[in-house]
Each structure stands twice: as structure tokens, then as C-alpha cells.
Tab-separated table of C-alpha atoms and ligand atoms in Angstrom:
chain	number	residue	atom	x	y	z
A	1	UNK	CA	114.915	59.966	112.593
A	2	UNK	CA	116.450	63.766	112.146
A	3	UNK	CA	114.762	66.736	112.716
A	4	UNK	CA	112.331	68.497	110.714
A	5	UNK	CA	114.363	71.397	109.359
A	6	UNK	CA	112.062	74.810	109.829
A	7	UNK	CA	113.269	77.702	108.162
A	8	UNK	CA	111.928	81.784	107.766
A	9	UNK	CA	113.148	85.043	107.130
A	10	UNK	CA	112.220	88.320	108.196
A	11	UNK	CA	112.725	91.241	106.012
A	12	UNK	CA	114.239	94.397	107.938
A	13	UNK	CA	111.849	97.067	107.074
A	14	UNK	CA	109.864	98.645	109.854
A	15	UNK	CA	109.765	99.020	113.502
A	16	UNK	CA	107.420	95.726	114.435
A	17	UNK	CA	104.118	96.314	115.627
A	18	UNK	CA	101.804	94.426	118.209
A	19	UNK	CA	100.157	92.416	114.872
A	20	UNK	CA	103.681	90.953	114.175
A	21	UNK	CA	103.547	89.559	117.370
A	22	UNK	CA	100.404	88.352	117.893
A	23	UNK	CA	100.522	86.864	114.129
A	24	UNK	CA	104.311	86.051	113.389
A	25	UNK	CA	106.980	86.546	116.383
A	26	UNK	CA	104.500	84.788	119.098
A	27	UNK	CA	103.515	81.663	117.664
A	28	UNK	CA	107.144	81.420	115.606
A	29	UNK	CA	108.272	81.526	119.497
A	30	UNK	CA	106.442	78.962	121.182
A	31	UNK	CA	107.034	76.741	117.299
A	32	UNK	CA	110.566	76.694	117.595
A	33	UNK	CA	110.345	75.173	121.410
A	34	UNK	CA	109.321	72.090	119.597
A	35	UNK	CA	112.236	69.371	120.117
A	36	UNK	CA	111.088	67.442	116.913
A	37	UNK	CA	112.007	70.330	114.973
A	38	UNK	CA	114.897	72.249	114.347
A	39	UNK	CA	114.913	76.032	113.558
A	40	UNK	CA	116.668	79.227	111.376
A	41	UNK	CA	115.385	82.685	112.001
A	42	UNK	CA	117.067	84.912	109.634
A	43	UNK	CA	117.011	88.727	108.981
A	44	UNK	CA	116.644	89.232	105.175
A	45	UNK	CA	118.487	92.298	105.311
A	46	UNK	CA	119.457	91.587	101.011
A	47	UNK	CA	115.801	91.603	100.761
A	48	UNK	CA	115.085	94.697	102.724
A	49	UNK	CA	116.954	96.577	100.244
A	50	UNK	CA	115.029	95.940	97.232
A	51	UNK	CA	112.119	97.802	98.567
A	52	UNK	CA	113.933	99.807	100.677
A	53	UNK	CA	116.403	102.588	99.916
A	54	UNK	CA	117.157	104.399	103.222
A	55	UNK	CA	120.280	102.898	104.689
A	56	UNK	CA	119.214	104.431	107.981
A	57	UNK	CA	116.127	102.290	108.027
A	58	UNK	CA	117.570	99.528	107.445
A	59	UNK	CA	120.282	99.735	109.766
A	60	UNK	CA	118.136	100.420	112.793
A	61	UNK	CA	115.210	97.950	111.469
A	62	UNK	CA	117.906	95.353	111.700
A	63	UNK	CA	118.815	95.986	114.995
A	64	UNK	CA	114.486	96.615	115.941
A	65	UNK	CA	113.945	93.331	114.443
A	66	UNK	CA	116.716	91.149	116.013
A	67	UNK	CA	116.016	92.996	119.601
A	68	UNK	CA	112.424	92.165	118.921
A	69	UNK	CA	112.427	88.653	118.643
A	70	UNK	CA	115.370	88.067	121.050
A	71	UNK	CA	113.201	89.831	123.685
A	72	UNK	CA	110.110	87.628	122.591
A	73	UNK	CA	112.036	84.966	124.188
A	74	UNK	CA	113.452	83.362	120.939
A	75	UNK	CA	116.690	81.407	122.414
A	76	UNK	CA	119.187	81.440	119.831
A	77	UNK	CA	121.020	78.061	121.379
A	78	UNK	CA	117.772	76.357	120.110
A	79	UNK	CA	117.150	78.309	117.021
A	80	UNK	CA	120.411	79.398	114.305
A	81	UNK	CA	119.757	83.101	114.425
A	82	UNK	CA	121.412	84.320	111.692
A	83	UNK	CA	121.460	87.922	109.084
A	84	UNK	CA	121.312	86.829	105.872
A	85	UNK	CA	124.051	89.308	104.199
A	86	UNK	CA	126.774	87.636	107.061
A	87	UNK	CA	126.291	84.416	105.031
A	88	UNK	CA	128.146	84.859	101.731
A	89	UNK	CA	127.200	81.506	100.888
A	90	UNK	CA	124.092	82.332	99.998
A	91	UNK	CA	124.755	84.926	97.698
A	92	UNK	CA	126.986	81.762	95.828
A	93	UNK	CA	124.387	80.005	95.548
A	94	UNK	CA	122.056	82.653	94.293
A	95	UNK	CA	124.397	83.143	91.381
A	96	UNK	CA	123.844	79.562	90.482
A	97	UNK	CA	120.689	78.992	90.511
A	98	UNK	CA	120.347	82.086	88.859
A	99	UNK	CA	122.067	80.452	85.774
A	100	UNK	CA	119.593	77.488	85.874
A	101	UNK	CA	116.430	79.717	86.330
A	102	UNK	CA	114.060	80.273	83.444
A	103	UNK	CA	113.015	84.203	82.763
A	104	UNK	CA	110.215	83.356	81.887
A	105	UNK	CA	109.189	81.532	85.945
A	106	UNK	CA	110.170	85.384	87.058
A	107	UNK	CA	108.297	86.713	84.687
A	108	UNK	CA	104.961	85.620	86.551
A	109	UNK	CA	106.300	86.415	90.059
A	110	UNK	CA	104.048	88.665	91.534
A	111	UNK	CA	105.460	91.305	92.663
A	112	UNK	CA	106.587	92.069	89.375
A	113	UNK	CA	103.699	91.671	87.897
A	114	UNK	CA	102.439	93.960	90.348
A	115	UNK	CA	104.770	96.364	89.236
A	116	UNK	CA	104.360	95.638	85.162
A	117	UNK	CA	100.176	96.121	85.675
A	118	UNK	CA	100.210	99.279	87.795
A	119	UNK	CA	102.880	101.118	84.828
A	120	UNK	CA	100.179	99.548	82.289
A	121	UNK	CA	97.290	101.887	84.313
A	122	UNK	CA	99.489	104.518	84.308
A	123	UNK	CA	99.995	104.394	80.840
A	124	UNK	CA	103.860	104.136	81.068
A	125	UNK	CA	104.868	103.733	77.461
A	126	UNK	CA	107.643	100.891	78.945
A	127	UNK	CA	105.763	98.219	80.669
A	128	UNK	CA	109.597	97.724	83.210
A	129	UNK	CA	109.549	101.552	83.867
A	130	UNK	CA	110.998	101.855	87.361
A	131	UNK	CA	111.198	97.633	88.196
A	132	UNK	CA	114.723	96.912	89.470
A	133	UNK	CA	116.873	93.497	88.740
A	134	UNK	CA	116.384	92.682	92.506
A	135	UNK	CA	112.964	92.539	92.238
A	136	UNK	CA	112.850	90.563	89.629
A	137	UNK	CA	115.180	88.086	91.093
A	138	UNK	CA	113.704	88.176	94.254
A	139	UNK	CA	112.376	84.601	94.310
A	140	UNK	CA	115.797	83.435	93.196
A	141	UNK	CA	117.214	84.842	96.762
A	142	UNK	CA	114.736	83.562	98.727
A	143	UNK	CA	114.766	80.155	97.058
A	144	UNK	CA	118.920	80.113	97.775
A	145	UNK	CA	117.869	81.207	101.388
A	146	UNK	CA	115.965	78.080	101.745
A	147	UNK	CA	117.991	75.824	99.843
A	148	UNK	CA	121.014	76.447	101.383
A	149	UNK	CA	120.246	74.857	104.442
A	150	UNK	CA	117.570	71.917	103.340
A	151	UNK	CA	114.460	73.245	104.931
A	152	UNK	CA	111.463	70.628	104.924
A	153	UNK	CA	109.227	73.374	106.065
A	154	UNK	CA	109.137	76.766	105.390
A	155	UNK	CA	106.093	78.887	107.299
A	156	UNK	CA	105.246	82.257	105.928
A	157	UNK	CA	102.277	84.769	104.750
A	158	UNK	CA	100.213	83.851	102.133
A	159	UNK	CA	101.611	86.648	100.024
A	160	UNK	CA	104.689	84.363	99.870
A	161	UNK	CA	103.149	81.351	99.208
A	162	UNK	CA	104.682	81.581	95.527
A	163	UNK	CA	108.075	82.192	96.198
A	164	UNK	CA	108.087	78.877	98.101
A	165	UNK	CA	106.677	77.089	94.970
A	166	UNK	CA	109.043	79.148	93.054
A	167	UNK	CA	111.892	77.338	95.480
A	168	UNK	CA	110.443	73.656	94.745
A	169	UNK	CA	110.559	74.517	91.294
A	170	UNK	CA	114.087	75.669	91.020
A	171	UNK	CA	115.407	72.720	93.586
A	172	UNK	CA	113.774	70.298	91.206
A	173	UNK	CA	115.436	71.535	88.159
A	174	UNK	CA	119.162	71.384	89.713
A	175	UNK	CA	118.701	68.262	91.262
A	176	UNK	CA	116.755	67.088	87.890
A	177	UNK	CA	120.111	68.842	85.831
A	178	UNK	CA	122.794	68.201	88.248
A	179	UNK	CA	122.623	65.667	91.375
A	180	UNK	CA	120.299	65.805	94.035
A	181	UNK	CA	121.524	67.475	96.540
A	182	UNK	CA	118.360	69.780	97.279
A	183	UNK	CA	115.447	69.257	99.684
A	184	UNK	CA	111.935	70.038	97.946
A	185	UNK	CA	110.900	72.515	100.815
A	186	UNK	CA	107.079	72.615	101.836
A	187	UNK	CA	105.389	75.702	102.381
A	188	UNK	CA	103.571	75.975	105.803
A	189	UNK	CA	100.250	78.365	105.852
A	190	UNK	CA	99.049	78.438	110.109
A	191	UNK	CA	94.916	78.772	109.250
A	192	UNK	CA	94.163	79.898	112.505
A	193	UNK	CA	96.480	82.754	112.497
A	194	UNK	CA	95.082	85.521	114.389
A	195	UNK	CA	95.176	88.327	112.335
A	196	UNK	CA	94.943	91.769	114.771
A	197	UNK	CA	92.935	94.384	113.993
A	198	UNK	CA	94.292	97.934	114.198
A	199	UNK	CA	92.865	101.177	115.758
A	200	UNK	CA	91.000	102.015	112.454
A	201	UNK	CA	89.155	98.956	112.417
A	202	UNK	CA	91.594	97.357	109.520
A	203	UNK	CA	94.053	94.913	109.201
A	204	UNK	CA	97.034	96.329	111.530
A	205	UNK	CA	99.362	97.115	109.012
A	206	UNK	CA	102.888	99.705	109.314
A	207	UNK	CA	101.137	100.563	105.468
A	208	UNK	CA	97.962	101.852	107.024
A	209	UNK	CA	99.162	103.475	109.714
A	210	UNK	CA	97.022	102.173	112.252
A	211	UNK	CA	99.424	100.284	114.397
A	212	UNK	CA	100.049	100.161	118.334
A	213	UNK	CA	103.743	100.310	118.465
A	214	UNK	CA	105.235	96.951	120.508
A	215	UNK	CA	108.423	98.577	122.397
A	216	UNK	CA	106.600	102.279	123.715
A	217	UNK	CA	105.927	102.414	127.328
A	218	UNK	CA	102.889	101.948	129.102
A	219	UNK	CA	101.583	105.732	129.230
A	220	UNK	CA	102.549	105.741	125.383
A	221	UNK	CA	100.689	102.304	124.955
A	222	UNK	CA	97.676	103.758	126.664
A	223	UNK	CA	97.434	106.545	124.502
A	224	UNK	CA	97.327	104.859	120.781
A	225	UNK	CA	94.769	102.226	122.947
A	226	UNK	CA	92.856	105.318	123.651
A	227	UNK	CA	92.668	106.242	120.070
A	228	UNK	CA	90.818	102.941	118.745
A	229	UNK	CA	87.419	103.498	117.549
A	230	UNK	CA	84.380	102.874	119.364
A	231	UNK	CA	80.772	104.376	118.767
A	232	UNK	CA	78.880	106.838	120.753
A	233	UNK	CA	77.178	104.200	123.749
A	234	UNK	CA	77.133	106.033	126.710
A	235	UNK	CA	78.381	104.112	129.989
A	236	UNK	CA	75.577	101.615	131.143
A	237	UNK	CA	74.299	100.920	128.109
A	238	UNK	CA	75.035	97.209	126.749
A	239	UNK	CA	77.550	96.763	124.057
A	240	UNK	CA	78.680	94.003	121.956
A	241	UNK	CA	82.205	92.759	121.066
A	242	UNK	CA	82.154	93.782	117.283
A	243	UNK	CA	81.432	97.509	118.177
A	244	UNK	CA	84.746	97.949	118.188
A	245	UNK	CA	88.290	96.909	117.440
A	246	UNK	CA	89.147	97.194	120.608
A	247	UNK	CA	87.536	93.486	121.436
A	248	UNK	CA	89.699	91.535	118.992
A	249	UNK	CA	93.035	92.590	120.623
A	250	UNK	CA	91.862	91.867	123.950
A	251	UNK	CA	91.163	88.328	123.303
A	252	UNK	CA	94.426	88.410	121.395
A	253	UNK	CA	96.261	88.958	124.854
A	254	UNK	CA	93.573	86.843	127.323
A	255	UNK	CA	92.496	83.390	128.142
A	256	UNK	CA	89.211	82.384	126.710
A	257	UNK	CA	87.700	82.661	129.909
A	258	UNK	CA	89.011	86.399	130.411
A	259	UNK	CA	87.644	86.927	126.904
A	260	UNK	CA	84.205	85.460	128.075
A	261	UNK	CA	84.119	87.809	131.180
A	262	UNK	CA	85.294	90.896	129.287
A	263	UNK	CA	82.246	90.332	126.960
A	264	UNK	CA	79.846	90.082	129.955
A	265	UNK	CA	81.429	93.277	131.144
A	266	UNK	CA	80.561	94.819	127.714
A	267	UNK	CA	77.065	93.133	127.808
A	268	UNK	CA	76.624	95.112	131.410
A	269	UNK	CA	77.356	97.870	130.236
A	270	UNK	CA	81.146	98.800	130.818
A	271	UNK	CA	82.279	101.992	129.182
A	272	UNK	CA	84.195	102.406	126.576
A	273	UNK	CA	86.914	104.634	128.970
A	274	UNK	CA	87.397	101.632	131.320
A	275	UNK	CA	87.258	99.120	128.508
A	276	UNK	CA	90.702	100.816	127.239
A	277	UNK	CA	92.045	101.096	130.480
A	278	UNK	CA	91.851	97.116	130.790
A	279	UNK	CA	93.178	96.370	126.960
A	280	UNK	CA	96.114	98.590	127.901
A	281	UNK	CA	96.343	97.110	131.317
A	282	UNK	CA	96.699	93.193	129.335
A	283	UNK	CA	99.015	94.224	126.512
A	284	UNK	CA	101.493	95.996	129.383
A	285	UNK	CA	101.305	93.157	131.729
A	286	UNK	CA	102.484	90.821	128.503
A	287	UNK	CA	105.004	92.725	127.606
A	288	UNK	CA	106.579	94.195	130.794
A	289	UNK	CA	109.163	91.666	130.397
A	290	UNK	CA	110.022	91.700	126.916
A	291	UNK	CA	109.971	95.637	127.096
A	292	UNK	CA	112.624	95.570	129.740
A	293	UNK	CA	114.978	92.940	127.459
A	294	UNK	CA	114.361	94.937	124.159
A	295	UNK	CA	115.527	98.364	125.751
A	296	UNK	CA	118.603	96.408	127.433
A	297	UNK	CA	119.708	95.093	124.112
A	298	UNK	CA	118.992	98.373	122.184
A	299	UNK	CA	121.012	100.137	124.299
A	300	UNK	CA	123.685	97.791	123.949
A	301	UNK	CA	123.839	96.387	120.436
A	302	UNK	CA	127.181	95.051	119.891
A	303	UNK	CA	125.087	92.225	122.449
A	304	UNK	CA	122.705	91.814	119.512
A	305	UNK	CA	125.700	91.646	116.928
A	306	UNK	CA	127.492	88.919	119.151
A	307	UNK	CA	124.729	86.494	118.555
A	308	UNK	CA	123.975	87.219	115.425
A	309	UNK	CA	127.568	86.356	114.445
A	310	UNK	CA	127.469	83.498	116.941
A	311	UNK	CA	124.265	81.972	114.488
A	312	UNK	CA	125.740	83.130	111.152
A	313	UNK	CA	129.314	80.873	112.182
A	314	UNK	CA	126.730	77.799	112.879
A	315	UNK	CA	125.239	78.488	109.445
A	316	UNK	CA	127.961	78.927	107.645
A	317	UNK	CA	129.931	76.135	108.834
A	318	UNK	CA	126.550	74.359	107.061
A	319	UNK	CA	126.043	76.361	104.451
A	320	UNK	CA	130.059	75.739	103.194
A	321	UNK	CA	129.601	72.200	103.253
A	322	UNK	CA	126.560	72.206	100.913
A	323	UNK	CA	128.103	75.001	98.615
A	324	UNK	CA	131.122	73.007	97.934
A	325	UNK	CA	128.686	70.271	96.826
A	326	UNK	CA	127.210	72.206	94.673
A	327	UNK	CA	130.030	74.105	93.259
A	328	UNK	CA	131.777	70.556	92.799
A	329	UNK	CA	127.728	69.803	90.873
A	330	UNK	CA	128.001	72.579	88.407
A	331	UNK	CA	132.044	71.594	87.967
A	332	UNK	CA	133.732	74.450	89.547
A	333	UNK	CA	136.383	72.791	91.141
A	334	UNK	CA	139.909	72.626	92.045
A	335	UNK	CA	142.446	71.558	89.146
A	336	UNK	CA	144.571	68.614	90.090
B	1	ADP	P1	102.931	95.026	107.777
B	1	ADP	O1	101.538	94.669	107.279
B	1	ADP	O2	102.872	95.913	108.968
B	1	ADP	O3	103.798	95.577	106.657
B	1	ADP	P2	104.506	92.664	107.371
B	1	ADP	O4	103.832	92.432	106.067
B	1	ADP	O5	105.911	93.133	107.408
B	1	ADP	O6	103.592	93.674	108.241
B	1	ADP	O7	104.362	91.325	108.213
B	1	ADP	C1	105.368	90.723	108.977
B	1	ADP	C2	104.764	89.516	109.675
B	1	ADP	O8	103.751	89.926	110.611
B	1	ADP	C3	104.070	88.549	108.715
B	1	ADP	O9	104.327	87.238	109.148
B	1	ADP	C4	102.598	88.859	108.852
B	1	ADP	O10	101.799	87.733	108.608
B	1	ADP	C5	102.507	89.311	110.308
B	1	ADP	N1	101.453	90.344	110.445
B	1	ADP	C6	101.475	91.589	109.934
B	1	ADP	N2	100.363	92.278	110.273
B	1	ADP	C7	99.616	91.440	111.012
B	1	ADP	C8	98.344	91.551	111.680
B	1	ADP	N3	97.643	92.667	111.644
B	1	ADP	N4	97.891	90.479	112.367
B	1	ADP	C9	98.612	89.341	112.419
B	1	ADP	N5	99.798	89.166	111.822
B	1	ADP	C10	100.309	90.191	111.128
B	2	LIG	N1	110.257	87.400	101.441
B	2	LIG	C1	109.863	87.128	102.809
B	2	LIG	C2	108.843	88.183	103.276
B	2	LIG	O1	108.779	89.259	102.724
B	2	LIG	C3	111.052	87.127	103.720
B	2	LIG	C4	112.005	86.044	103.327
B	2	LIG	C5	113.202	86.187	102.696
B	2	LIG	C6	111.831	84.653	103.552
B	2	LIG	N2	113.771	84.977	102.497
B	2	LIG	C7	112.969	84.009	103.016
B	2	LIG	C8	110.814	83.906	104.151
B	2	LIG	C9	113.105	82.624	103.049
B	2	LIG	C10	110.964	82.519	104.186
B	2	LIG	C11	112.099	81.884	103.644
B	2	LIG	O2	108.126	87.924	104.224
């Protein structure tokens, strides 16, 4: 039987924070160690762009981003590790199923409808005031990421559960129109993803500002621990594990049974001070390791670049054989 085929992307906006690992990079990790499966981790660098106009943050979010999950141990001889814009294929293919993709499905994509509602509160006389034509398309590009090399499963966020049905919908109609030469791709949701809570108490988002930083150093790390909220208990007195943040990213970096003994600690009274000192303590030892890799490979990129042009020849050698299907599918062809 072959391989499931697992495929994500990961846009290149940002410096990743210690929620993307605990909720993406970690478990995508220890996934693609699974020999059942086979994996493709791409930077969506063509994505990053839509929402992101600084070429300076893009550039060095693509080399954060690759360092980051190459230091999280990902081993690109088991997983095609790959930058989306080094794949011209793709961008092919986007062009065609383009042609063969209603308005009308983009019309209800939600991001632009995001965009269309918040110029209709503003009172913006054009209800497209300011919406670009890559984010409209943007579900065609992610639906020629995916198609291009077959994925069966496709795990993301549930903000991009959509674009996955979006992808179905579109492979459907060219195999329906054409020849079937598309997988349907399923969209994979984790349910128990543990979703880390930032210094403020919120969701740890780079949006809210509330992040602990993955690559600083262990003084730095101790500091932004230092700065998660807690309420006024003196030392001694008892405390429970949902008076502060501070208890949900310890048991995101502990065995249950460290999580259980940390609570008694709490429950005897352990102050808030030394509480910090042993979160910081945990998410340093974890990341000791990966620290050291990330600041070897950031201070030597062209490494990074060698792999990632080592995964985008794998993928393209794939993603040429499939294109010239589907060019041959839409008759573009040779004349002989
Ligand atoms: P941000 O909210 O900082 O902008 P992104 O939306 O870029 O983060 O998310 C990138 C990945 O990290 C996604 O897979 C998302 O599910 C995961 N992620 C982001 N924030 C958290 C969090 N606080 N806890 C768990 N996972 C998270
Ligand atoms: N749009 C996705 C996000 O913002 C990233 C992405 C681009 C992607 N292409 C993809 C994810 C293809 C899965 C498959 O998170």
C-alpha cells in the first residue's frame, strides 16, 4: 500500500514564538516520524507577501522559520522541505486552475469577506477599497500547493479549514472537466491541540503581543517569564493552577506527573518568584538544544539554503511530472 501523502505550509511572517511550537512545529515533528506517512513542509513565502509588504521581513522570516523547524529536529531526508516560490510549478498550475475557478467560490472566501465587511463599517463607498488580487486568489494558491503533489491529508488551523474545502472543490471540477489526475485532499483538525496561553492571560499570539520569544537566551527567557501575570498571594499562602497563565505553559513543557507535583507545590504554598524560576528553568532545559542548532544555522544560512534547494529539486522532479499531465489535460502540448 503507498504512503499517506501529508502536506502543510507555513507562511513566512513573524519570528515564531513558544505557542508555534507547542501547537504547530512540535507535534508536526514527532507526526512526520511516522513511517506510514510521508511528508512536505513548505515555506509559503508567495503567501507571505499578500499580507506582508516589507521585503526585509520576509527575507529574514524565511530564514527564522526554516532555522526554526530544522532546529526542532525536523529531518529533511524524511520530510521534502521545500520554499514554495523555488517551485515554479506551482505557480503553473495556479494559472490553471485559476481559469477553471468560479468568482463567485472566491467571492465567499473569508478573508475577503473579512476585508469587504470591515470597508462596509467603515462606510467605504467601494465595498473592494484596499483588497488586493492576491487575496482574493489566495485559496487558488494554496489549493495548487496541495494539488501539486497529491496530498491525502492536509493538517492546519481551523482558520484554514475553508481553503482546504476550497481545494476539494477545485480538484473535483478539473478532474470532473478534464481527467482525473487530482487527489481530493482531506483536511486534518488535531482536537487536542494545546493551545498556549501568553503572558497576558490570552491566546499567545505575535498579534497580541504577548508572546515568549522561542530563540532568546535563558536570562532573556527568564525575563518575559517574569512578566506573566499572577495575583497578589503572598508566599505561603495556597494557590491554584488557574491563578495564572503561568500554569498552562508549564504543563505544556512537563510530564503529567511533573504537572501533578508542580500543582501540589502551588497548593503548599510556593511563591509566585520561585514558580517562574521553575517555568523558565523547563522551557530552557527543552530548548537548550534546539537553541544551540538555530543560532548555528542563522549564522550560517547558505546551510539553510542548501537544503532547502536540496527539497525543492525532490519536489520538483514531482511536481514536473504531474504538470506535464496536466498541461497535456488542458491541451497545451507540443505540435508534432
Ligand atoms: P500567531 O497567532 O502568532 O499569528 P500563526 O497564526 O502564524 O500565529 O500560527 C502559526 C501556527 O502556530 C498555527 O499552526 C497555529 O495553530 C499555531 N499557534 C499559534 N499560536 C498558538 C498558540 N498560542 N498555541 C498553540 N498553537 C498556536
Ligand atoms: N495559508 C496557510 C496559513 O496561513 C499556509 C499555507 C499555504 C498552507 N499553503 C498551504 C497550509 C497549503 C496547508 C497547505 O496557515
Amino acid at each position: 500500500m503507498s504512503k499517506k501523502r501529508v502536506l502543510t505550509g507555513v507562511t513566512t511572517t513573524g519570528i515564531p514564538h513558544l505557542g508555534n511550537y507547542v501547537g504547530a512545529i512540535r507535534p508536526a515533528v514527532r507526526a512526520a516520524q511516522n513511517p506510514d506517512t510521508e511528508s512536505f513542509l513548505f515555506l509559503a513565502d508567495y503567501h507571505g507577501i499578500i499580507k506582508c509588504h516589507e521585503p526585509e521581513m520576509i527575507h529574514q522570516s524565511t530564514r527564522a522559520v526554516a532555522a526554526t523547524w530544522l532546529a526542532c529536529g525536523l529531518d529533511p531526508e524524511r520530510t521534502t522541505f521545500y520554499r514554495q516560490s523555488d517551485i515554479p510549478e506551482v505557480m503553473e498550475l495556479n494559472w490553471i486552475l485559476t481559469c477553471i475557478t468560479a468568482k463567485g467560490l472566491m467571492n465567499r472566501a473569508h478573508a475577503y469577506k473579512a476585508a469587504v465587511q470591515a470597508n462596509v463599517e467603515n462606510n467605504q463607498e467601494d465595498p473592494d477599497f484596499g483588497v488586493e488580487m492576491g487575496l482574493f486568489s489566495y485559496p487558488i494558491l494554496m489549493t495548487a500547493d496541495i494539488l501539486m503533489f497529491n496530498a491525502n491529508e492536509v493538517p492546519v488551523g481551523r482558520d484554514q479549514i475553508q481553503h482546504v474545502e476550497m481545494a476539494r472543490d477545485i480538484a473535483g471540477r478539473f478532474n470532473h472537466r478534464f481527467q482525473e489526475l487530482f487527489t481530493l485532499p482531506e483536511v486534518k483538525i488535531d482536537e487536542n491541540v494545546e493551545l498556549l496561553v501568553g503572558l497576558d492571560g490570552r491566546k499567545m499570539s505575535k498579534s497580541y503581543g504577548n508572546t515568549i520569544p522561542l530563540w532568546e537566551n535563558d536570562k532573556k527567557t527568564q525575563k518575559s517569564v517574569n512578566k506573566i501575570i499572577t495575583n497578589m498571594k503572598e508566599p505561603g499562602e495556597p494557590k491554584q493552577p488557574d491563578e495564572s497563565p503561568l500554569f498552562e505553559i508549564y504543563k505544556a513543557f512537563s510530564t503529567p506527573s511533573e504537572t501533578a507535583a508542580f500543582t501540589q507545590m502551588l497548593a503548599d504554598g510556593l511563591a509566585w518568584g520561585e514558580a517562574k524560576k521553575l517555568l523558565a528553568a523547563k522551557i530552557n532545559a527543552e530548548l537548550a538544544e534546539p537553541r544551540e542548532r538555530y543560532n548555528e544555522l542563522t549564522a550560517d544560512p547558505s546551510q539553510i539554503e542548501d537544503i532547502l534547494q536540496a527539497g525543492a529539486a525532490k519536489a520538483r522532479k514531482e511536481a514536473r511530472e504531474l504538470l506535464d499531465k496536466v498541461r497535456d489535460a488542458v491541451g497545451i502540448r507540443p505540435l508534432k
